[in-house]
C-alpha cells in the first residue's frame, strides 16, 4: 500500500491565520486568553433564547482592545463558539480516517500496545498526514464559515468531534496534528480502548466515519448513520468552496428491500417488482437522515438568496435506470420532502467515471465493489455496511444493470 | 498545608480519602426497624471500586503500602445513628479505616489533622470550602445505578492542570467571579500531590485490565489547554488513559457514559449540566 500523502485540498485555508500554528501544542501565553475559553452554552446568565451569543460578543470586544486584531479574527469570524451538539449536525470521525495512521497501525498489530504507545509518544511532534475523511472535514468547515456569515447566532452548523478508542498517549500527537492542519476541531473523546459507541449517542452524532467496519455496524444498529472509509493511493482534487456529498440509492438512502429481490431472484424479477410497486414508497435507509440534514442547511442558504452558489451540493448516484426503476426512487424522495441537486441514473453502468466527474468529498455506497471501483478512479468513497449486500457481495461476472 | 512542592518519588503509606457518611448511605429513605442496615448511598460504588484497587495492589505485592484508606466523617449525629453507621459498614463488608463523629464546624479540622490526600463529597460547597483551606477536594460523581464496575475512575480537570499560572487572573474576563478564581487557584495547588500519588498507583498496573482508570476532562478550555494538561500530568508521573474535550458541550451526557467516581471540578460555577446532581 503506497503511503504517498497527496494533499487533495490545495490553496489557502478559508480562515487566514496570521499567527503560525503551534506545531507542538504549546500555546504562547498571549494566545490562551481568547482562544482557550469556550463559552458554556448552558451558562445561566444568558436569556434562554439567545444562548451565549451576547456574551461571546462582549468577550470579543475585550480581546480586541486588550490584545490586538489577530485573536479577534479567530474569534469573530462567525464566532468560534461551539454549538450544542443536539442543535448542530454532529459528525464524529475517528482518528484513523481523519489522518493517515497506517505506520502506527502496523506497529500496534505487530508489536503490541506498549510499543505502539511508546512509538506515538516518540513521534509526538510529527503531525499525521491527511486521511480519507480530511477533505470532507475541511469542506464542512468551509460551509460553516459561510453559515456563520449569514446566520451569526445560529447553532445549526456542522460540529466535528474526534471520537477514537485510541489511548490518551496519542492525544498530544492528535492535537498537534489538528493544530498543524489548522482544523477547527475542539471536541474529542479518546476512550482508551473502550467502545466509542456510547459516546456517539451522548454527542447526538448524526454521522460517524471510522476505519473499523465493526464499529460502523454497531453504530448503524443504534440508528446512527455511519460508514467506513479507506485510504486509496489515488486522490482526485475536490472543490474547496463547495461541499459535495453523493449517495447510492438502495441500502443507503433507501432500505435494501429491492436489492433483496434482485439478489434472490435476479434482474427481471427486480424490474417487475419495481414496476408493480412504483407508487409504494421505499422504506428509508441509514443515510436518509443525513441527506435530510444537508437539505435543511441548504434551505438556509436558499433563504438568503444563495441558491446558485450554495456551498452544499448533493447527488444521487444509482444503478437504477431513469426510465423504469428510477421512478420509484424519485417518488419516494419527493414524498419524503427531500431532493438531491442531481440524480444520476446509471442503468448499471460503472459508477467510477461519473464520480470522477462529480468529485464528491464523500460518496456513500453499500457495496464494497462500488467503493473499490470509486477508489480506483481516485474518488473518495465510504462503505455503508448495511443490508443484503453484506451477505452476498457483488460477483464481478454478473450483469449489474438495474 | 504545603503540598505543592512535594514530589513524592516513592510514597509509602496509605492514600487517605475522606468521605461523609451521608454520601455513603442514603438517608432520605427511612428505615423502618432498627435492625436494618442503612440503604446504599451515592458513594457505594466508589468504595467498592477502591477496595478492588486495593485487592489488586496486594495481589501484586503483599507488602504494598501505597493503598487507599477511606475514613468516614459524620457531622452532627445522634448516638443512634452512630451505631447504625458502624453496623451498616460491617454489614456491607466495607473497609473503613476510621470513623470521625464531629460537629459541623469541625469538618475542616478533622480533614487537616488527618492529612487526607483527598476529600470527596457530592456537596459542591463542602468541596470548595475544603479547597480554600488547602485540602485537596473533588466531587463524588453520583453513579446512578449501583452496578459495580471493577474499576475506579478518576477524572482530572484539564483546565485546573492545563491553564497556566500567568493566565489565571484573566479568568475574570470570562465570567469567573472572585471566589471562583480563588477556588480554581486552590485546586491548582492541591491537585498535584494527588495526581502524583495516583500516578504511582497507576503504574503498578499495565495498560489493559487496570482496576484504576485515569482521565482528563476539559469542559470549557481549548484543545491546547487539554494537550498541556496531558503533558503536565505525564511530567508528574501520571499517564492518563482517557481524554475528553467538550468545548462547552453539556457535561452530563458524556459523564453518564464515562461513569467516573472522582471528578475534579473545572471551576466554572455556572455550568448547569455538571457532574454531581444537586
XYZ file of C-alpha atoms in Angstrom:
680
model
C 0.000 0.000 0.000
C 1.609 3.214 -1.099
C 1.926 5.819 1.578
C 2.056 8.725 -0.760
C 0.246 11.534 1.008
C -1.090 13.580 -1.859
C -2.721 16.626 -0.376
C -6.074 16.894 -2.026
C -7.094 20.353 -0.865
C -4.583 22.842 -2.063
C -4.543 26.567 -1.583
C -5.429 28.788 1.265
C -7.388 27.925 4.292
C -10.817 29.509 4.427
C -9.734 31.405 7.540
C -6.439 33.219 7.173
C -4.382 32.735 10.250
C -1.582 35.201 10.663
C -0.161 33.514 13.714
C 1.980 30.469 12.975
C 0.242 27.309 14.102
C 1.794 25.896 17.210
C 3.122 22.630 15.972
C 3.932 21.108 19.299
C 0.795 22.040 21.093
C 2.351 24.685 23.327
C 0.246 27.777 23.406
C 2.003 31.007 23.982
C 0.501 32.845 26.905
C -0.830 35.580 24.655
C -2.974 33.157 22.694
C -4.522 31.468 25.624
C -6.957 34.048 26.798
C -9.317 34.242 23.892
C -8.551 31.007 22.147
C -8.660 28.803 25.166
C -12.031 29.530 26.559
C -15.218 28.186 25.209
C -18.280 29.918 26.447
C -20.505 27.386 28.017
C -23.719 27.266 26.100
C -25.655 26.438 29.238
C -24.480 29.387 31.300
C -27.282 30.714 33.414
C -26.718 34.405 32.967
C -27.866 34.401 29.380
C -31.522 34.535 28.475
C -32.637 31.228 27.073
C -33.481 32.330 23.591
C -30.123 33.702 22.610
C -27.885 31.082 24.245
C -24.421 32.520 24.558
C -24.021 34.942 21.719
C -24.270 38.202 23.622
C -21.561 37.010 25.941
C -19.467 35.979 23.007
C -19.589 39.478 21.570
C -18.529 41.031 24.853
C -15.587 38.744 25.040
C -14.574 39.598 21.516
C -14.583 43.286 22.262
C -12.397 42.850 25.290
C -9.950 40.667 23.462
C -9.772 43.095 20.620
C -8.948 46.006 22.856
C -6.561 44.162 25.050
C -4.586 42.024 22.765
C -4.915 43.003 19.149
C -6.682 42.050 15.953
C -5.138 38.655 15.287
C -7.047 36.928 18.009
C -10.180 38.797 17.193
C -10.008 37.406 13.693
C -10.019 33.951 15.070
C -12.879 34.520 17.431
C -15.112 36.759 15.449
C -15.320 35.115 12.073
C -18.746 33.719 12.692
C -17.785 33.419 16.341
C -15.743 30.492 17.478
C -18.335 29.332 19.840
C -19.232 25.729 19.584
C -22.863 24.770 19.203
C -24.796 22.490 21.486
C -24.483 19.025 19.954
C -28.234 18.477 19.707
C -28.686 21.640 17.661
C -25.828 21.058 15.273
C -25.180 18.447 12.624
C -22.646 16.412 14.533
C -20.099 14.473 12.559
C -17.969 12.073 14.557
C -14.757 10.984 12.877
C -12.199 8.520 14.077
C -8.530 9.435 14.049
C -7.787 6.707 11.542
C -9.936 8.236 8.839
C -9.198 11.864 9.557
C -5.489 11.210 9.398
C -3.199 8.572 7.979
C -2.051 6.255 10.688
C -1.050 3.160 8.740
C 2.515 3.088 10.044
C 1.272 3.223 13.621
C -1.363 0.568 12.974
C 1.375 -1.784 11.827
C 3.377 -1.110 14.983
C 0.290 -1.891 17.052
C -0.511 -5.075 15.211
C 3.000 -6.411 15.083
C 4.499 -5.198 18.315
C 1.622 -4.752 20.720
C 0.154 -1.905 22.691
C 3.101 -0.895 24.847
C 5.389 -0.448 21.865
C 2.616 1.310 19.929
C 2.122 3.872 22.680
C 5.833 4.389 23.099
C 6.148 4.958 19.355
C 3.343 7.513 19.357
C 4.886 9.493 22.172
C 8.264 9.373 20.472
C 6.772 10.831 17.295
C 4.517 13.242 19.117
C 5.682 16.311 17.291
C 5.301 14.782 13.857
C 1.860 15.605 12.542
C -0.059 12.879 10.757
C -0.814 13.287 7.068
C -4.420 13.873 5.968
C -6.588 10.757 5.727
C -9.616 9.904 3.568
C -12.058 11.964 5.638
C -9.827 15.032 5.678
C -11.182 16.756 2.552
C -14.720 16.132 3.788
C -13.961 17.732 7.159
C -12.279 20.704 5.511
C -15.317 21.155 3.287
C -17.599 21.063 6.358
C -15.562 23.903 7.818
C -15.981 25.902 4.617
C -19.740 25.511 4.857
C -19.617 26.557 8.497
C -17.783 29.732 7.606
C -20.488 30.626 5.095
C -23.247 29.722 7.555
C -21.726 31.871 10.273
C -21.560 34.825 7.909
C -25.233 34.549 7.098
C -26.554 33.387 10.473
C -24.070 34.512 13.127
C -26.283 33.468 16.003
C -27.399 30.097 14.776
C -26.283 26.802 16.235
C -27.261 24.970 13.069
C -23.737 24.254 11.994
C -21.570 21.255 11.409
C -19.937 20.149 14.609
C -16.954 17.868 14.200
C -15.976 15.575 17.041
C -12.969 13.313 17.021
C -14.098 10.018 18.536
C -11.444 7.399 18.822
C -10.721 4.455 21.001
C -7.149 5.466 20.935
C -5.320 5.870 24.175
C -4.603 9.290 25.642
C -0.922 8.820 24.815
C -1.830 9.569 21.229
C -3.798 12.590 22.362
C -0.975 15.068 22.225
C 0.066 13.915 18.783
C -3.524 14.205 17.531
C -3.886 17.691 18.989
C -0.563 18.717 17.453
C -1.781 17.407 14.120
C -5.070 19.310 14.383
C -3.071 22.459 15.093
C -0.717 21.790 12.233
C -3.521 21.400 9.705
C -5.447 24.310 11.180
C -8.617 22.317 11.709
C -11.398 23.676 13.867
C -11.843 20.617 15.986
C -12.062 21.296 19.691
C -14.175 18.378 20.726
C -12.834 14.909 21.184
C -13.240 11.648 23.013
C -10.292 9.335 23.370
C -11.757 6.404 25.130
C -8.536 4.479 25.790
C -9.828 1.191 24.435
C -13.482 1.125 25.407
C -16.050 1.223 22.645
C -16.817 4.699 21.368
C -20.437 3.809 20.568
C -21.857 5.095 23.879
C -20.201 8.412 23.230
C -21.721 8.698 19.777
C -25.141 8.893 21.343
C -24.002 11.300 24.038
C -22.749 13.614 21.323
C -26.021 13.367 19.364
C -23.990 12.095 16.444
C -25.616 12.434 13.054
C -22.868 10.757 11.061
C -19.989 8.551 12.177
C -16.973 7.840 10.000
C -14.488 5.188 11.003
C -11.952 2.764 9.582
C -13.423 -0.086 11.601
C -16.347 -1.884 9.973
C -17.478 -3.474 13.211
C -17.777 -0.132 14.963
C -19.653 1.243 12.000
C -22.080 -1.672 12.085
C -22.630 -1.134 15.795
C -23.428 2.492 15.094
C -25.842 1.567 12.321
C -27.548 -0.853 14.675
C -28.042 2.070 17.068
C -29.695 4.064 14.321
C -26.730 6.340 13.681
C -25.729 6.993 10.069
C -22.264 5.581 9.667
C -19.767 4.491 7.051
C -16.290 3.008 6.762
C -13.600 4.866 4.894
C -10.426 3.578 3.363
C -7.294 5.260 2.183
C -6.635 4.968 -1.502
C -3.484 5.606 -3.447
C -5.068 7.897 -5.971
C -6.811 11.104 -4.933
C -8.524 13.438 -7.343
C -8.844 17.079 -6.461
C -12.052 18.177 -4.860
C -13.682 21.557 -4.580
C -12.539 23.939 -1.867
C -15.627 26.060 -1.953
C -18.444 23.581 -2.210
C -19.196 20.507 -0.134
C -20.292 17.674 -2.417
C -21.950 14.604 -0.984
C -23.050 11.708 -3.177
C -25.309 8.855 -2.170
C -26.135 5.486 -3.622
C -29.857 4.779 -3.563
C -30.677 1.276 -2.424
C -29.492 0.281 1.038
C -28.097 3.769 1.592
C -30.882 6.322 1.206
C -33.497 3.644 0.829
C -33.845 0.292 2.509
C -32.393 -2.809 0.883
C -35.749 -4.344 0.014
C -35.309 -4.031 -3.720
C -31.799 -5.283 -3.568
C -33.018 -8.347 -1.792
C -35.341 -9.082 -4.687
C -32.510 -8.577 -7.125
C -30.090 -10.801 -5.236
C -32.641 -13.521 -4.670
C -34.497 -13.551 -7.943
C -32.445 -11.670 -10.485
C -32.860 -8.652 -12.673
C -36.188 -9.384 -14.339
C -37.917 -10.032 -11.051
C -36.416 -6.804 -9.788
C -37.880 -4.793 -12.667
C -41.236 -6.466 -12.244
C -41.277 -5.737 -8.551
C -40.353 -2.118 -9.036
C -42.982 -1.629 -11.691
C -45.694 -3.167 -9.547
C -44.685 -1.097 -6.561
C -43.972 2.149 -8.329
C -46.385 4.030 -6.167
C -45.360 2.420 -2.936
C -42.723 4.337 -1.095
C -39.456 2.630 -0.394
C -38.534 2.339 3.207
C -35.784 4.579 4.484
C -32.129 3.608 4.639
C -29.381 4.534 7.103
C -28.227 7.698 5.330
C -31.631 9.219 4.716
C -31.439 11.330 7.865
C -28.092 12.749 6.847
C -29.430 13.807 3.461
C -32.307 15.413 5.302
C -29.942 17.443 7.468
C -27.953 18.557 4.442
C -31.215 19.652 2.843
C -32.093 21.727 5.912
C -28.784 23.546 5.744
C -29.161 24.076 2.020
C -32.503 25.762 2.582
C -30.797 28.227 4.888
C -28.603 29.314 2.016
C -31.549 29.495 -0.377
C -33.407 31.679 2.096
C -30.661 34.268 1.816
C -30.527 34.193 -1.954
C -27.671 31.749 -2.368
C -29.347 29.050 -4.379
C -26.957 29.326 -7.266
C -23.795 29.439 -5.224
C -24.877 27.165 -2.428
C -21.806 25.624 -0.796
C -23.569 22.289 -0.380
C -24.455 20.074 -3.308
C -25.958 16.607 -3.122
C -26.069 13.813 -5.672
C -27.927 10.562 -6.073
C -25.797 8.066 -7.977
C -27.751 4.897 -8.542
C -27.592 1.856 -10.729
C -31.334 2.162 -11.238
C -32.408 3.356 -14.657
C -34.241 6.627 -15.231
C -36.986 5.215 -17.401
C -38.079 2.423 -15.130
C -36.857 1.546 -11.671
C -35.607 5.063 -11.034
C -39.121 6.452 -10.883
C -39.886 4.743 -7.619
C -36.736 6.222 -6.106
C -37.652 9.750 -7.162
C -41.226 9.400 -5.981
C -40.000 8.230 -2.608
C -37.631 11.149 -2.219
C -40.339 13.562 -3.210
C -42.767 12.061 -0.720
C -40.164 12.471 1.993
C -39.771 16.113 1.076
C -36.187 15.509 0.100
C -34.315 16.165 -3.054
C -30.808 15.862 -4.348
C -29.368 18.541 -6.598
C -28.511 15.956 -9.201
C -29.807 12.448 -9.744
C -27.707 10.176 -11.892
C -29.322 7.005 -13.104
C -26.622 4.787 -14.464
C -28.747 1.825 -15.510
C -25.962 -0.462 -14.427
C -23.045 1.417 -15.912
C -19.952 1.644 -13.693
C -20.055 4.454 -11.199
C -16.377 5.355 -11.251
C -16.329 7.676 -14.281
C -19.423 9.507 -13.040
C -17.867 10.017 -9.627
C -14.718 11.286 -11.233
C -16.824 13.974 -12.868
C -18.707 14.873 -9.722
C -15.694 14.731 -7.419
C -17.614 14.325 -4.191
C -15.954 14.853 -0.836
C -17.651 11.644 0.113
C -19.716 9.041 -1.697
C -21.782 6.543 0.282
C -22.396 3.073 -1.144
C -23.419 -0.202 0.468
C -21.410 -2.373 -1.898
C -17.656 -2.725 -1.461
C -17.374 -3.411 -5.163
C -18.527 0.114 -5.964
C -16.457 1.641 -3.185
C -13.359 -0.037 -4.557
C -14.239 0.992 -8.083
C -14.590 4.576 -6.971
C -11.282 4.451 -5.121
C -9.567 3.185 -8.254
C -10.674 6.341 -10.028
C -9.467 8.417 -7.083
C -12.927 9.325 -5.808
C -13.484 9.368 -2.063
C -15.917 6.610 -1.212
C -17.309 5.325 2.044
C -18.821 1.912 2.638
C -22.137 1.615 4.424
C -22.169 -1.980 5.734
C -25.926 -2.314 5.664
C -28.347 -4.721 4.119
C -28.258 -7.784 1.992
C -25.181 -6.808 0.005
C -23.015 -7.584 3.017
C -24.066 -11.203 2.944
C -23.915 -11.579 -0.795
C -21.185 -9.371 -2.186
C -21.289 -8.456 -5.824
C -19.887 -11.003 -8.234
C -17.932 -9.274 -10.964
C -19.149 -11.593 -13.688
C -22.872 -10.867 -13.349
C -24.714 -8.149 -15.164
C -25.112 -5.197 -12.870
C -27.655 -3.178 -14.774
C -30.779 -2.396 -12.833
C -0.555 22.956 54.270
C 2.392 22.927 51.911
C 1.657 20.241 49.392
C 2.566 21.913 46.147
C 6.265 21.277 46.066
C 6.425 17.740 47.272
C 7.310 15.399 44.509
C 6.992 12.185 46.386
C 9.132 9.807 44.473
C 8.142 6.666 46.196
C 5.381 7.312 48.595
C 4.877 4.766 51.257
C 1.873 4.803 53.458
C -1.783 4.970 52.681
C -3.524 7.303 50.294
C -6.180 8.583 52.625
C -9.537 9.579 51.257
C -12.223 11.141 53.401
C -15.878 10.604 52.769
C -19.009 11.768 54.546
C -21.472 9.207 55.780
C -24.458 10.813 54.076
C -22.782 10.119 50.763
C -22.035 6.539 51.680
C -25.519 5.811 52.887
C -28.807 7.098 51.641
C -30.546 8.846 54.490
C -33.550 10.003 52.534
C -35.152 6.592 52.755
C -36.258 5.979 56.289
C -35.589 2.541 57.620
C -38.478 1.011 59.438
C -36.856 -1.204 62.021
C -33.701 -0.602 63.992
C -32.042 -3.718 62.751
C -31.920 -2.789 59.055
C -28.630 -1.538 57.695
C -28.722 1.910 56.158
C -29.502 1.864 52.448
C -26.628 2.228 49.993
C -25.827 5.770 49.028
C -24.066 7.545 46.180
C -20.559 6.643 47.286
C -21.191 2.949 47.370
C -19.736 2.053 44.016
C -16.794 4.315 44.811
C -15.895 2.444 47.938
C -16.279 -0.918 46.278
C -14.049 0.216 43.437
C -11.436 1.446 45.930
C -11.477 -1.953 47.572
C -10.954 -3.630 44.208
C -7.886 -1.492 43.582
C -6.500 -2.365 46.986
C -7.068 -6.066 46.423
C -5.269 -5.964 43.093
C -2.390 -3.967 44.605
C -1.961 -6.502 47.373
C -2.240 -9.362 44.879
C 0.761 -7.989 43.083
C 2.743 -7.154 46.165
C 1.817 -8.459 49.588
C 3.851 -5.754 51.286
C 2.402 -2.897 49.244
C 2.000 0.180 51.393
C 0.547 2.579 48.834
C -3.027 1.527 49.326
C -6.226 3.506 49.623
C -7.566 4.118 53.077
C -11.035 5.502 53.479
C -12.086 7.422 56.552
C -15.696 8.222 57.233
C -16.817 11.523 58.673
C -20.200 12.070 60.243
C -21.342 15.523 61.283
C -23.897 16.081 63.984
C -25.062 12.554 64.628
C -27.210 11.134 67.320
C -25.906 8.133 69.222
C -28.430 6.004 67.430
C -27.206 6.981 64.007
C -23.594 6.491 65.057
C -24.374 2.904 65.960
C -26.275 2.415 62.753
C -23.343 3.701 60.709
C -20.838 1.366 62.283
C -23.183 -1.577 61.936
C -24.021 -0.803 58.347
C -20.360 -0.590 57.435
C -19.858 -4.020 58.935
C -22.987 -5.317 57.269
C -21.785 -4.416 53.783
C -18.227 -5.503 54.444
C -16.841 -2.053 53.765
C -13.249 -1.316 54.591
C -13.403 1.895 56.544
C -10.156 2.830 58.282
C -11.519 5.265 60.841
C -14.734 6.895 61.890
C -14.948 10.538 62.898
C -18.031 11.836 64.568
C -17.780 15.579 64.868
C -19.620 18.867 64.804
C -20.284 20.651 61.531
C -17.607 23.269 62.114
C -15.013 20.634 62.927
C -15.049 19.109 59.467
C -12.117 21.076 58.116
C -10.013 20.475 61.220
C -10.697 16.784 61.049
C -9.599 16.702 57.450
C -6.473 18.706 58.149
C -5.353 16.801 61.176
C -5.642 13.543 59.309
C -3.643 14.845 56.380
C -6.163 13.445 53.936
C -4.935 13.213 50.389
C -8.430 13.741 49.079
C -11.810 14.733 50.426
C -14.699 13.803 48.196
C -18.266 14.902 48.510
C -21.399 15.336 46.444
C -21.777 18.709 48.140
C -20.065 21.268 45.952
C -19.861 23.849 48.755
C -18.080 21.419 51.058
C -15.598 20.721 48.303
C -14.917 24.409 47.706
C -14.582 25.124 51.408
C -12.039 22.350 51.744
C -10.076 23.564 48.722
C -9.922 27.052 50.148
C -8.197 25.719 53.256
C -5.689 23.800 51.171
C -7.278 20.390 51.410
C -7.402 18.531 48.104
C -11.051 18.015 47.337
C -13.100 16.761 44.434
C -16.670 15.919 43.606
C -18.050 12.480 44.166
C -19.909 11.696 41.000
C -23.266 10.136 41.542
C -23.221 6.755 39.889
C -26.856 6.403 39.058
C -27.101 2.671 39.174
C -25.346 0.664 41.795
C -23.817 -1.667 39.296
C -20.303 -2.130 40.482
C -17.532 -1.893 37.915
C -14.251 -3.457 38.839
C -12.541 -0.206 38.184
C -12.036 3.069 39.979
C -12.301 6.009 37.594
C -10.695 9.335 38.382
C -11.196 12.435 36.253
C -8.731 15.299 36.444
C -9.764 18.715 35.238
C -7.917 19.734 32.099
C -8.422 23.404 32.939
C -7.120 23.194 36.506
C -3.957 21.473 35.310
C -3.539 22.936 31.848
C -4.302 26.601 32.499
C -1.029 28.346 33.229
C -0.332 30.327 36.406
C 0.113 33.537 34.440
C -3.271 33.372 32.784
C -5.194 32.798 35.998
C -6.091 36.433 36.560
C -7.565 36.733 33.099
C -10.240 34.260 34.165
C -12.317 37.208 35.375
C -12.717 38.327 31.788
C -14.522 35.142 31.093
C -17.152 35.144 33.716
C -15.261 33.813 36.729
C -16.120 35.630 39.960
C -13.548 36.406 42.635
C -14.369 33.382 44.770
C -14.384 31.114 41.775
C -10.908 32.244 40.799
C -9.720 31.589 44.347
C -11.251 28.130 44.267
C -9.603 27.475 40.933
C -6.212 28.606 42.225
C -6.606 26.489 45.342
C -7.479 23.423 43.270
C -4.447 24.039 41.105
C -2.199 23.849 44.139
C -3.832 20.778 45.642
C -4.252 18.648 42.594
C -0.592 17.926 42.012
C 0.142 15.765 45.010
C -2.956 13.708 44.451
C -2.082 13.237 40.782
C 1.447 12.151 41.688
C 0.142 9.507 44.092
C -2.442 8.226 41.649
C 0.290 8.127 39.029
C 2.411 5.900 41.225
C -0.521 3.620 41.865
C -1.473 3.519 38.204
C 1.994 2.439 37.241
C 1.592 -0.722 39.277
C -0.718 -1.908 36.508
C -0.431 -2.252 32.724
C -2.441 -0.514 30.053
C -5.027 -3.200 29.879
C -7.169 -4.634 32.628
C -6.243 -1.997 35.163
C -8.521 -1.538 38.197
C -7.606 2.137 38.193
C -8.511 4.324 35.217
C -7.492 7.957 34.917
C -8.965 10.609 32.620
C -8.586 14.239 31.702
C -11.766 16.194 31.083
C -11.652 19.668 29.600
C -15.083 21.230 29.756
C -14.584 24.799 28.604
C -10.898 25.032 27.772
C -9.410 24.648 24.319
C -7.637 21.638 22.871
C -4.298 23.216 23.642
C -5.221 23.522 27.285
C -6.095 19.860 27.099
C -2.754 18.969 25.500
C -0.916 20.942 28.188
C -2.821 19.054 30.870
C -1.896 15.677 29.381
C 1.764 16.630 29.168
C 1.842 18.133 32.650
C 0.354 15.015 34.169
C 2.917 12.982 32.299
C 5.682 15.091 33.856
C 4.142 14.399 37.232
C 4.334 10.686 36.557
C 0.748 10.033 35.510
C -0.057 8.775 32.020
C -3.803 9.196 31.705
C -5.895 6.570 29.960
C -8.744 8.626 28.527
C -9.190 12.200 27.357
C -12.358 14.198 26.779
C -12.531 17.714 25.461
C -16.006 19.195 25.396
C -15.550 22.802 24.249
C -18.681 23.923 26.014
C -20.888 20.926 25.267
C -23.069 19.823 28.192
C -21.159 17.503 30.519
C -23.778 15.186 31.830
C -24.390 13.067 28.724
C -20.663 12.424 28.414
C -20.162 11.810 32.132
C -23.057 9.379 32.065
C -21.024 7.252 29.655
C -17.654 7.734 31.365
C -19.146 6.986 34.801
C -16.337 8.388 36.956
C -16.171 8.144 40.733
C -13.899 11.075 41.475
C -14.323 14.261 39.467
C -12.072 17.284 39.848
C -14.186 20.346 39.173
C -13.248 22.641 36.309
C -14.226 25.767 38.183
C -16.957 27.325 36.097
C -19.715 27.631 38.609
C -22.492 28.480 36.253
C -22.368 25.205 34.390
C -25.853 23.902 34.637
C -25.107 20.441 33.397
C -22.335 19.275 35.566
C -21.292 16.245 37.494
C -22.992 15.655 40.769
C -26.682 16.430 40.728
C -27.533 18.882 43.477
